[in-house]
mmCIF file of C-alpha atoms and ligand atoms in Angstrom:
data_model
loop_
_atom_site.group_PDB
_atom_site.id
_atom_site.type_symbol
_atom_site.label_atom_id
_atom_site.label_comp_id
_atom_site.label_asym_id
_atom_site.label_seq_id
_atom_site.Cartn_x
_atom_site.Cartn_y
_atom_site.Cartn_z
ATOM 1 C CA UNK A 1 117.042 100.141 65.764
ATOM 2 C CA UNK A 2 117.122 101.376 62.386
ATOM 3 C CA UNK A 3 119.429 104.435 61.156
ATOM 4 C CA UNK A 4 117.947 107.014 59.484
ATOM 5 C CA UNK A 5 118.346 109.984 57.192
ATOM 6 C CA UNK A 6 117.921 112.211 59.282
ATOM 7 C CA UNK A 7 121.430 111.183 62.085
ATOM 8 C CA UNK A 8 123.810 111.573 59.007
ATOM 9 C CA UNK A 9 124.504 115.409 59.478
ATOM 10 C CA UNK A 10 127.974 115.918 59.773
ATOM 11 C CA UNK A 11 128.688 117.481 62.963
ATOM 12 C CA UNK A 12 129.355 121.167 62.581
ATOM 13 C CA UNK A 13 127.387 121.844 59.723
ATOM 14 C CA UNK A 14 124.709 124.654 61.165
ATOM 15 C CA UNK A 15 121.104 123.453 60.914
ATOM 16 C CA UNK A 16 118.836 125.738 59.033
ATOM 17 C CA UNK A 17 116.098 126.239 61.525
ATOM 18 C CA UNK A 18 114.122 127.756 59.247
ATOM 19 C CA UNK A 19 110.912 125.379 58.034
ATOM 20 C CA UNK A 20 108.302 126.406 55.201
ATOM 21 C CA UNK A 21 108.709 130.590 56.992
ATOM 22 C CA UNK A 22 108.338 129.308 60.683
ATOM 23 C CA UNK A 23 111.491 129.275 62.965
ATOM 24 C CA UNK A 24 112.035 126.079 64.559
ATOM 25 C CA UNK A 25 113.287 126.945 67.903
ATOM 26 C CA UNK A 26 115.732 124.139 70.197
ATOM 27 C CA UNK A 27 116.096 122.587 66.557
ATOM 28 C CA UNK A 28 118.488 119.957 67.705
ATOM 29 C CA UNK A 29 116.502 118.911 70.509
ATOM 30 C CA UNK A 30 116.490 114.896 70.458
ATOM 31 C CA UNK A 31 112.531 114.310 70.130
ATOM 32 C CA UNK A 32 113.177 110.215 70.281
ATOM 33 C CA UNK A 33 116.011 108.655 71.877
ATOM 34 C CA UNK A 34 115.797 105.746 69.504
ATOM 35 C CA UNK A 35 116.586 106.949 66.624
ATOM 36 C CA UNK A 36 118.089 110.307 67.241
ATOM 37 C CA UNK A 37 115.651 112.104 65.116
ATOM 38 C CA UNK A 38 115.304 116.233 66.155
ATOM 39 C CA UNK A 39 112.659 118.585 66.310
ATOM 40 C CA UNK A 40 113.844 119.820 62.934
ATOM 41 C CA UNK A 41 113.494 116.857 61.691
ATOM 42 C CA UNK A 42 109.823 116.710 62.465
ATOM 43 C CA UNK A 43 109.099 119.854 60.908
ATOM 44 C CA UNK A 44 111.206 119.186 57.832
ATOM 45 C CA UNK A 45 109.006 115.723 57.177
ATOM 46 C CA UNK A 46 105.764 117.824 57.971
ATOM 47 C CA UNK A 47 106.673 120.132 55.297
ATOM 48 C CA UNK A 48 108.126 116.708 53.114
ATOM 49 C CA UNK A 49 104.885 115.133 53.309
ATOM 50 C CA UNK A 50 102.456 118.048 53.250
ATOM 51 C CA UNK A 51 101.064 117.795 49.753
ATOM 52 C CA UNK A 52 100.080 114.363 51.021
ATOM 53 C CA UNK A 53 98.499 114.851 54.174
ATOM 54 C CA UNK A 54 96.556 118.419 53.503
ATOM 55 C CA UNK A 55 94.240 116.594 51.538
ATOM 56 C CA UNK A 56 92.677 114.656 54.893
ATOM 57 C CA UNK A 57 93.095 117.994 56.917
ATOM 58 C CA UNK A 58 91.602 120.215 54.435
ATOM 59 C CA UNK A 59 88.039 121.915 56.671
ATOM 60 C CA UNK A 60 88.469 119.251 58.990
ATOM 61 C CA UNK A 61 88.703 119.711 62.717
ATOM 62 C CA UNK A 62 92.397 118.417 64.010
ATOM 63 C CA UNK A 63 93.552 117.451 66.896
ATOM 64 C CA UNK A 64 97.030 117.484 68.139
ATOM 65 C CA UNK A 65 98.813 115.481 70.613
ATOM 66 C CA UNK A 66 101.970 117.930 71.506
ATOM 67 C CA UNK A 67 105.019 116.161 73.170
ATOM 68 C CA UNK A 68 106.566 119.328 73.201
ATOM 69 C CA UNK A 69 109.959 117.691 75.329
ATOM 70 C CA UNK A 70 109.826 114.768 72.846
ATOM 71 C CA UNK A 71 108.421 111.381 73.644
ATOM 72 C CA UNK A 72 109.717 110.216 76.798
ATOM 73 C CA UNK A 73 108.352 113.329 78.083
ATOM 74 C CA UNK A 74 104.692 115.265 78.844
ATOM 75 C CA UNK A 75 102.415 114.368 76.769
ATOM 76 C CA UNK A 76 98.797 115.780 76.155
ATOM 77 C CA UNK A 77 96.098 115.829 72.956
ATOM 78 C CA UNK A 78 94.580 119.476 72.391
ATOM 79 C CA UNK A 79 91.488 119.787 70.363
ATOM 80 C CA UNK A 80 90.745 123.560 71.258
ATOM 81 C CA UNK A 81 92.856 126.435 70.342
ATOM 82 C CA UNK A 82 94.752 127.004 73.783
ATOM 83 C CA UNK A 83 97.123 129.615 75.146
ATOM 84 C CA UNK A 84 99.865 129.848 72.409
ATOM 85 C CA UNK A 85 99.335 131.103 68.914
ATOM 86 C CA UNK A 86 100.331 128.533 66.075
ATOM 87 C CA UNK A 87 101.896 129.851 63.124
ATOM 88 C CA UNK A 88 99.543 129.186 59.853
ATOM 89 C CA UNK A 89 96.703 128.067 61.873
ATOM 90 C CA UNK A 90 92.594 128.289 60.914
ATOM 91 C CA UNK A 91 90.144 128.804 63.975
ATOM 92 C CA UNK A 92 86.886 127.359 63.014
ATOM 93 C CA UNK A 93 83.307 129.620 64.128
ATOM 94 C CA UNK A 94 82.746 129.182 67.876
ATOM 95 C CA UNK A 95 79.174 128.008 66.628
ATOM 96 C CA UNK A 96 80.876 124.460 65.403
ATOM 97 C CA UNK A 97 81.571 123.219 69.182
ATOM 98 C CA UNK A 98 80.354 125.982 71.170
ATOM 99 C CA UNK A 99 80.735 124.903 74.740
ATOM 100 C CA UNK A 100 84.966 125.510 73.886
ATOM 101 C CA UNK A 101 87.481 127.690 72.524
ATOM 102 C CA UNK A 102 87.685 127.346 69.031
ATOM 103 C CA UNK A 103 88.231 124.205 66.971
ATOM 104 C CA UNK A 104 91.564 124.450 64.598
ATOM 105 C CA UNK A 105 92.593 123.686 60.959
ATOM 106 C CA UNK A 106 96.056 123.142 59.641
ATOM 107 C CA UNK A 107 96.144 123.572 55.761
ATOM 108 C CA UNK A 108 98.873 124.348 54.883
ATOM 109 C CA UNK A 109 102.350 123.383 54.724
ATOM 110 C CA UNK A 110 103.642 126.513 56.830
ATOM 111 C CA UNK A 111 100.622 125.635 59.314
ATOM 112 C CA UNK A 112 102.133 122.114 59.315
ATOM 113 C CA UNK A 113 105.986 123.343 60.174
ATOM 114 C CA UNK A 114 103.664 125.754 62.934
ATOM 115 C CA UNK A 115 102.652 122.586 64.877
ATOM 116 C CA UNK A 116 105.995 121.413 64.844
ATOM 117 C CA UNK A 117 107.217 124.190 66.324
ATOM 118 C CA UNK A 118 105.010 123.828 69.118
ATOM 119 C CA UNK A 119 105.818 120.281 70.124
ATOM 120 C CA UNK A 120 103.133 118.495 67.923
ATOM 121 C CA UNK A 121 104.110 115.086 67.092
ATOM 122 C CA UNK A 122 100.577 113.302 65.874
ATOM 123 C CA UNK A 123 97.675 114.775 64.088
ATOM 124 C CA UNK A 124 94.418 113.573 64.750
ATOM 125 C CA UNK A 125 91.268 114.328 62.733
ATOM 126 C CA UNK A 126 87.367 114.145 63.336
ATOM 127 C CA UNK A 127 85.634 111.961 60.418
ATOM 128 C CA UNK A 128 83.592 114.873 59.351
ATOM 129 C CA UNK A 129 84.454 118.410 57.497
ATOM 130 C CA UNK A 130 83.335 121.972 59.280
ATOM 131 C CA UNK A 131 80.539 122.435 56.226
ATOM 132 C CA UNK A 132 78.856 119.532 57.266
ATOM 133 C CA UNK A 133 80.126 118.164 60.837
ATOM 134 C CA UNK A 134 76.777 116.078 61.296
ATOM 135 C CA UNK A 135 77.619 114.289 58.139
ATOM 136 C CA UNK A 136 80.814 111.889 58.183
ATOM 137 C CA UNK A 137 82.737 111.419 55.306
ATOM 138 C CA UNK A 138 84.156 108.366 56.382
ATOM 139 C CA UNK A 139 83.727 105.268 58.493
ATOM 140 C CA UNK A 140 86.771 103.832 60.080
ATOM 141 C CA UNK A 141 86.991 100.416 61.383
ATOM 142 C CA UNK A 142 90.661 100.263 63.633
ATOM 143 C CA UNK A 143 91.926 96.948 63.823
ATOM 144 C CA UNK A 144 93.539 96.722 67.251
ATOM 145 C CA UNK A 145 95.687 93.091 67.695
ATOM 146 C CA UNK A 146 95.723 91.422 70.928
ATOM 147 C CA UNK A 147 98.975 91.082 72.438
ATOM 148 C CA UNK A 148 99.476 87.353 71.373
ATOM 149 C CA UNK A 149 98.691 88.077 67.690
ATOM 150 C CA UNK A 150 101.377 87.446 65.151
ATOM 151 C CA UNK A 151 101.987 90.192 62.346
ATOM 152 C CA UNK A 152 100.358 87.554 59.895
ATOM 153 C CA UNK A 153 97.058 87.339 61.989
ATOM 154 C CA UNK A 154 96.377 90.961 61.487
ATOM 155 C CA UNK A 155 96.722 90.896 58.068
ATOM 156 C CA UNK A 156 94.738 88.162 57.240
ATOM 157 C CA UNK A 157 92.005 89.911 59.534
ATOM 158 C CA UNK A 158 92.144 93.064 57.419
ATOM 159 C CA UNK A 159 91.447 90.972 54.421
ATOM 160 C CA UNK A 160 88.629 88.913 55.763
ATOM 161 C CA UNK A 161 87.359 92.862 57.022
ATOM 162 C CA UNK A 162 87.813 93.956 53.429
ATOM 163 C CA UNK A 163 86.355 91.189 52.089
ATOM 164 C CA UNK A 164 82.821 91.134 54.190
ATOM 165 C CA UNK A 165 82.804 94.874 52.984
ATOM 166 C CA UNK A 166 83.269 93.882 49.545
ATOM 167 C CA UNK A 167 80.381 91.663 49.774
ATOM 168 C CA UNK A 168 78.653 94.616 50.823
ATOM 169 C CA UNK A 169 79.635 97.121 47.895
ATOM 170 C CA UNK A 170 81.872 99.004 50.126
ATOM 171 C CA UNK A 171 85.497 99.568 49.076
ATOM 172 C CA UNK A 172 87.814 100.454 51.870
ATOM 173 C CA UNK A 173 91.193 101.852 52.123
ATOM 174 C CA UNK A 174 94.078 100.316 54.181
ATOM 175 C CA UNK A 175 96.813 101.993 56.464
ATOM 176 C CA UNK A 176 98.823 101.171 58.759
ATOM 177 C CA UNK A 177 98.284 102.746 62.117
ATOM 178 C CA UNK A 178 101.986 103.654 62.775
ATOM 179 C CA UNK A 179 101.662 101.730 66.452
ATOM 180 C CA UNK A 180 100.381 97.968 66.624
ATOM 181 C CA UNK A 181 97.347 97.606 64.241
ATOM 182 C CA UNK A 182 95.401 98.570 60.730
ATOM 183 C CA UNK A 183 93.033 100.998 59.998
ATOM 184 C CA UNK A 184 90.255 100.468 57.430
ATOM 185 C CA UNK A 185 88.501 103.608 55.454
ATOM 186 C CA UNK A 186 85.350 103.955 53.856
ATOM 187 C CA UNK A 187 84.899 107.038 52.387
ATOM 188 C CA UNK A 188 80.865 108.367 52.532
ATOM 189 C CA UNK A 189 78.964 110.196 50.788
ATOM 190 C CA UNK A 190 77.581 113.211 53.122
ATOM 191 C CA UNK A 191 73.996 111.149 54.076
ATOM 192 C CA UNK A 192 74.240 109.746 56.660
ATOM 193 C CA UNK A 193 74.236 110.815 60.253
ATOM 194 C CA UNK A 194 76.677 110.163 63.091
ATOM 195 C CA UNK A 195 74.039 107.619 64.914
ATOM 196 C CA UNK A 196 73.506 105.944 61.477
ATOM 197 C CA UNK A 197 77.343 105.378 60.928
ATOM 198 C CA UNK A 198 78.650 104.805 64.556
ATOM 199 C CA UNK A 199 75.304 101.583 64.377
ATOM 200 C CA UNK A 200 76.407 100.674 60.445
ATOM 201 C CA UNK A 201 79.683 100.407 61.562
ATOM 202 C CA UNK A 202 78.690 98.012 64.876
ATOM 203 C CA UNK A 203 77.030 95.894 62.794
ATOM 204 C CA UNK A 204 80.056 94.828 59.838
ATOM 205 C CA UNK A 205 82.242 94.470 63.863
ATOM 206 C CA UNK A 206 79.657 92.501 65.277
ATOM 207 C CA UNK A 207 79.217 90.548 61.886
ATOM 208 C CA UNK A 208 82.826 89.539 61.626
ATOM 209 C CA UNK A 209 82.993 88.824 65.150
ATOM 210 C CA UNK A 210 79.794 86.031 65.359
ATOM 211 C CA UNK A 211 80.901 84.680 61.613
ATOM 212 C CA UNK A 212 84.753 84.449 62.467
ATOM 213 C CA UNK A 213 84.522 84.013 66.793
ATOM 214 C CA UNK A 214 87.778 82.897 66.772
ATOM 215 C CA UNK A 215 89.720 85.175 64.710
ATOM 216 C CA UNK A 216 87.394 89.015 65.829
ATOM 217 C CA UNK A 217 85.902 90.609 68.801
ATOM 218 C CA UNK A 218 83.445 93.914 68.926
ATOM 219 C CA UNK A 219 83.680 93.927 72.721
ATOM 220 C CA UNK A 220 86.153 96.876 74.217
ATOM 221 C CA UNK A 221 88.093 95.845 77.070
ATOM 222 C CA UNK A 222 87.170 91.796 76.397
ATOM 223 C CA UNK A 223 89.959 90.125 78.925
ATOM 224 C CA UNK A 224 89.746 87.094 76.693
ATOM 225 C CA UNK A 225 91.046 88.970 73.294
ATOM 226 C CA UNK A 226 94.757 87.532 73.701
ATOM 227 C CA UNK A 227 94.518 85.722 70.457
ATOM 228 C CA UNK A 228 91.842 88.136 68.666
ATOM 229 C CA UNK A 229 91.406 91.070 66.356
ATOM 230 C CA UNK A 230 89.654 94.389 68.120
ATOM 231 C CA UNK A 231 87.143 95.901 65.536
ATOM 232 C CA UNK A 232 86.789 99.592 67.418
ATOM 233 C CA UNK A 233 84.160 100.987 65.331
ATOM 234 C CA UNK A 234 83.485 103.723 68.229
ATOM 235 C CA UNK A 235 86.047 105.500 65.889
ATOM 236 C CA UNK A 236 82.822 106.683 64.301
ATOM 237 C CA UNK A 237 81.372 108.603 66.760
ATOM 238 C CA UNK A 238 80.846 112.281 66.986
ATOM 239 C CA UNK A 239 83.818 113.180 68.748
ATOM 240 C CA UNK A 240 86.047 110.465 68.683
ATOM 241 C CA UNK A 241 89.110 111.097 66.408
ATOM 242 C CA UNK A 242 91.612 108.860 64.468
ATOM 243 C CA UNK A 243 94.889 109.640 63.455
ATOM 244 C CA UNK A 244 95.530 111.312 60.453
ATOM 245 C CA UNK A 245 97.012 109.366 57.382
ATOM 246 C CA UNK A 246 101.110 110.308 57.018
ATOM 247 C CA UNK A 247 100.817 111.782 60.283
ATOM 248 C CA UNK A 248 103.747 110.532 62.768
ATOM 249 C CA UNK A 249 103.331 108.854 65.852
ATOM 250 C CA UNK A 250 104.730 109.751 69.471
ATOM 251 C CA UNK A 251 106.435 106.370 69.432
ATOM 252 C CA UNK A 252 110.094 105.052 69.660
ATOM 253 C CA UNK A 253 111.513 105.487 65.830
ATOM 254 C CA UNK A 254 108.843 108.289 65.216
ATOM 255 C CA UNK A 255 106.614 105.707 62.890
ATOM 256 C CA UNK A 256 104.362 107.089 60.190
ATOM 257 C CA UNK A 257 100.724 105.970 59.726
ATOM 258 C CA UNK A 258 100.954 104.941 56.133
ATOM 259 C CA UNK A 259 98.254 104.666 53.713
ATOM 260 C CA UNK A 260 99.033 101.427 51.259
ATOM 261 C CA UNK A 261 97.636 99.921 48.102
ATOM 262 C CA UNK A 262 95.820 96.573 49.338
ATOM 263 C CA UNK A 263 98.436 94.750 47.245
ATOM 264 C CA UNK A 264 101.647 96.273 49.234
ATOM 265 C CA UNK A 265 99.757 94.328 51.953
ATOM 266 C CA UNK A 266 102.159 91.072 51.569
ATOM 267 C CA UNK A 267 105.249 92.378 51.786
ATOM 268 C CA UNK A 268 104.173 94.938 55.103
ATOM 269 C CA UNK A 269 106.077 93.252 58.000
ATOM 270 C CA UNK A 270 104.396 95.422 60.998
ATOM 271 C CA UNK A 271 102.239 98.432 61.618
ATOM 272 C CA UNK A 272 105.054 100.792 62.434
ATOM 273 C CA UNK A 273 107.485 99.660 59.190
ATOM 274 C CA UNK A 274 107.639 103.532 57.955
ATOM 275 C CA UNK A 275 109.132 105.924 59.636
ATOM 276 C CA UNK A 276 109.990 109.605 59.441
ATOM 277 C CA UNK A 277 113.664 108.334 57.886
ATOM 278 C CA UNK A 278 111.909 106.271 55.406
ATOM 279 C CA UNK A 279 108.560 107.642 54.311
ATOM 280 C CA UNK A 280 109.537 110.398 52.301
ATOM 281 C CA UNK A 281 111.642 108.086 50.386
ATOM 282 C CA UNK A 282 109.028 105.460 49.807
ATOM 283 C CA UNK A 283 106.540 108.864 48.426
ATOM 284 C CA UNK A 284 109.120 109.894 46.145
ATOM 285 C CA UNK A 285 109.629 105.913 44.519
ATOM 286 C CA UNK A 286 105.863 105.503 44.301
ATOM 287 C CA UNK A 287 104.685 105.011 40.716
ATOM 288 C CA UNK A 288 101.074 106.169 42.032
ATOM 289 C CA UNK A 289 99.505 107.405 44.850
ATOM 290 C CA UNK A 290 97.911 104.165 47.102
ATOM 291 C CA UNK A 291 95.149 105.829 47.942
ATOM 292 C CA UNK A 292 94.479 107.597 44.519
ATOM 293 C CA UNK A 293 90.522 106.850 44.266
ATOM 294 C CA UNK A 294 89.775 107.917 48.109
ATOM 295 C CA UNK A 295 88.336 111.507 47.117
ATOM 296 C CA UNK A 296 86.467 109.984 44.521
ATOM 297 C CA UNK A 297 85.151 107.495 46.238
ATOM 298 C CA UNK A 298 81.645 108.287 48.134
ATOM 299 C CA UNK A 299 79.693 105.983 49.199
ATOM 300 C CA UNK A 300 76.523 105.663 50.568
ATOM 301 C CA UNK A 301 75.191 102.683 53.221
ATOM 302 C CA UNK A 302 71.804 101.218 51.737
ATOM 303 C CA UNK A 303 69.160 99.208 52.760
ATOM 304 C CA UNK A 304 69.936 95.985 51.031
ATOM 305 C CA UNK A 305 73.363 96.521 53.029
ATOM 306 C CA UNK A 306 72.245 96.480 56.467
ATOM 307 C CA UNK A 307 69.523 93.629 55.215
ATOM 308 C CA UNK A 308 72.746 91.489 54.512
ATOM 309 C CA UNK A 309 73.815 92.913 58.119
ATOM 310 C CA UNK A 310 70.818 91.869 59.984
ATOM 311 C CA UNK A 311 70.173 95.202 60.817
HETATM 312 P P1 ATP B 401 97.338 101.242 67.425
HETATM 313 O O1 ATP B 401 97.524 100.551 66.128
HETATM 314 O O2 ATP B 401 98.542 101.104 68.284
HETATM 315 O O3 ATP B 401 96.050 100.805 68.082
HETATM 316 P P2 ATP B 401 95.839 103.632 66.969
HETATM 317 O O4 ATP B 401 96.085 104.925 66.297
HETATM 318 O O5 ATP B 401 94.792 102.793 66.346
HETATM 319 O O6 ATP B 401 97.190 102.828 67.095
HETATM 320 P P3 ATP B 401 95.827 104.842 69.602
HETATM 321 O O7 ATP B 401 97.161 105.413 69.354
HETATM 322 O O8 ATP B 401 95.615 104.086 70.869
HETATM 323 O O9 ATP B 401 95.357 103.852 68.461
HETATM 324 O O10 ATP B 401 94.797 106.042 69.502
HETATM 325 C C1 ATP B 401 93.643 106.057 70.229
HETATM 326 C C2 ATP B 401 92.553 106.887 69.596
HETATM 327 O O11 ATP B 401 92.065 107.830 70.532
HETATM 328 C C3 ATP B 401 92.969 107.667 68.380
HETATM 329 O O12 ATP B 401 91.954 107.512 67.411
HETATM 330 C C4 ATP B 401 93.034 109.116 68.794
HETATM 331 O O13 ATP B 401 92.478 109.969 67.810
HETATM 332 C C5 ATP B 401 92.295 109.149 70.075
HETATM 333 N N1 ATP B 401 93.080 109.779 71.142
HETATM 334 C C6 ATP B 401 94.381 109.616 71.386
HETATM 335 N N2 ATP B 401 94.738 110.282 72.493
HETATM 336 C C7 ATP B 401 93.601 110.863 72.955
HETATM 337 C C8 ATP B 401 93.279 111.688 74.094
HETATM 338 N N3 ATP B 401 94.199 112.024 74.989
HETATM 339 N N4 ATP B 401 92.022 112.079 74.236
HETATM 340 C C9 ATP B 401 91.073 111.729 73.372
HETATM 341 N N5 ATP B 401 91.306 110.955 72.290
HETATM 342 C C10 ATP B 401 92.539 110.533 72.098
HETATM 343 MN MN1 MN B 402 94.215 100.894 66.896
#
């Protein structure tokens, strides 16, 4: 396993449990056995990488998935506010899902520390802002390898995935997913509705998967996918969520989903290569941002597309 940062406090030294104004309580709790990292260290890399992650959170419904004992222990994904108040936190208007308690917001680095402290490992986040939630702002295709896939499979399958939707005028944006596979983002114009993405988005899985049979598959739960690449485009549906970019994962070594420039993509050796130890580092030695077009980029799914579709 890898050593990190974050073990190299001498012993003695008192931790400052103190994190962007919220008090980090059991700071030295072990959250992952593998690589020693603490609960303070969680919050410290939330507050580390918050000027790149409030961007994706900004308005935007999140979801948490609190492992509040660490990962080895209970785990479970809240979407509503529940029981215990979370410093820094925005409650959306009961009118945006009103069947539930409120939905939340974190936007802000002291918000970000605040889920910390409650346990919150991964942030997830619904493809759609509170000022419009019936217009996505993205489309996400998740690339999910099957368990006989070598590193070098999935990679070559998010650059045949790329290219199709290249073809198609569509530039996407690459990360890794922190656990096994990629994720692919198109950013969208405001158009288009959930229906209209969620059967866009079948379409470029379905496409790769009759063009390139061997290599792709747009069936869920297909007992033959050993060998082949997952397209889940259901990501794209109204309440399904993905996981935010730079968010961590509840996985051993406490991964990072990491957003890359499609030309870092040669020298990325697995899904989970950053970590909490490492990620801050490889922000501060980036000459620019990999993702620096994404809010820039809006896009908008045309005819003459889903013509070249078969749609
Ligand atoms: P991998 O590369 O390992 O596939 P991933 O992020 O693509 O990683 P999962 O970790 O399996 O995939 O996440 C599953 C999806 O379901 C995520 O998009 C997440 O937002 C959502 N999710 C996770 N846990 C729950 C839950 N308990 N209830 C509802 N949705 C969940
Ligand atoms: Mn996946």
């Amino acid at each position: 396993m890898h050593l990190s940062t974050h073990q190299k406090r001498p012993a003695g030294t008192p931790a400052l449990n103190r994190v962007e104004a919220v008090t980090i309580t059991h700071p030295e709790r072990v959250i992952d056995a593998a690589s020693g990292a603490t609960k303070l260290d969680l919050a410290r890399y939330y507050a580390c990488a918050a000027p790149h992650i409030l961007p994706f959170l900004r308005n935007r419904p999140v979801y948490l998935l609190r492992a509040p004992e660490g990962i080895d222990g209970e785990r479970f994904f809240q979407k509503h506010r529940g029981r215990m108040s979370i410093p820094g936190m925005r409650l959306f208007d009961r009118s945006l899902d009103p069947d539930h308690a409120p939905l939340m917001a974190v936007e802000s680095a002291h918000a970000l520390a605040g889920v910390a402290q409650i346990g919150c490992i991964e942030l997830h986040v619904c493809s759609a802002t509170a000022d419009r939630i019936d217009r996505p702002d993205c489309m996400v295709f998740d690339l999910d390898p099957g368990p006989e896939l070598p590193w070098s499979a999935i990679v070559k399958g998010a650059r045949q995935t790329r290219a199709l939707l290249d073809e198609l005028g569509l530039r996407s944006f690459l990360k890794t997913s922190g656990g096994k596979g990629l994720h692919l983002v198109v950013p969208l114009a405001r158009r288009h509705d959930w229906d209209a993405v969620t059967d866009f988005s079948r379409a470029v899985a379905r496409h790769l998967a009759d063009t390139q049979p061997q290599e792709f598959t747009a069936i869920m739960g297909n007992e033959n996918r050993g060998g082949k690449i997952y397209i889940d485009y259901l990501r794209n549906q109204r309440h399904a969520s993905t996981v935010a970019p730079y968010s961590v994962r509840a996985r051993p070594g406490l991964p990072v989903a990491t957003p890359l420039a499609w030309d870092e993509l040669n020298h990325v050796t697995s899904a989970a290569m950053w970590h909490i130890g490492t990620l801050p580092d490889r922000l501060a030695g980036l000459a620019r941002d990999p993702w620096e077009d994404y809010f820039n980029t809006r896009q908008r799914l045309s005819v003459s597309m889903k013509k070249q579709l078969g749609m």
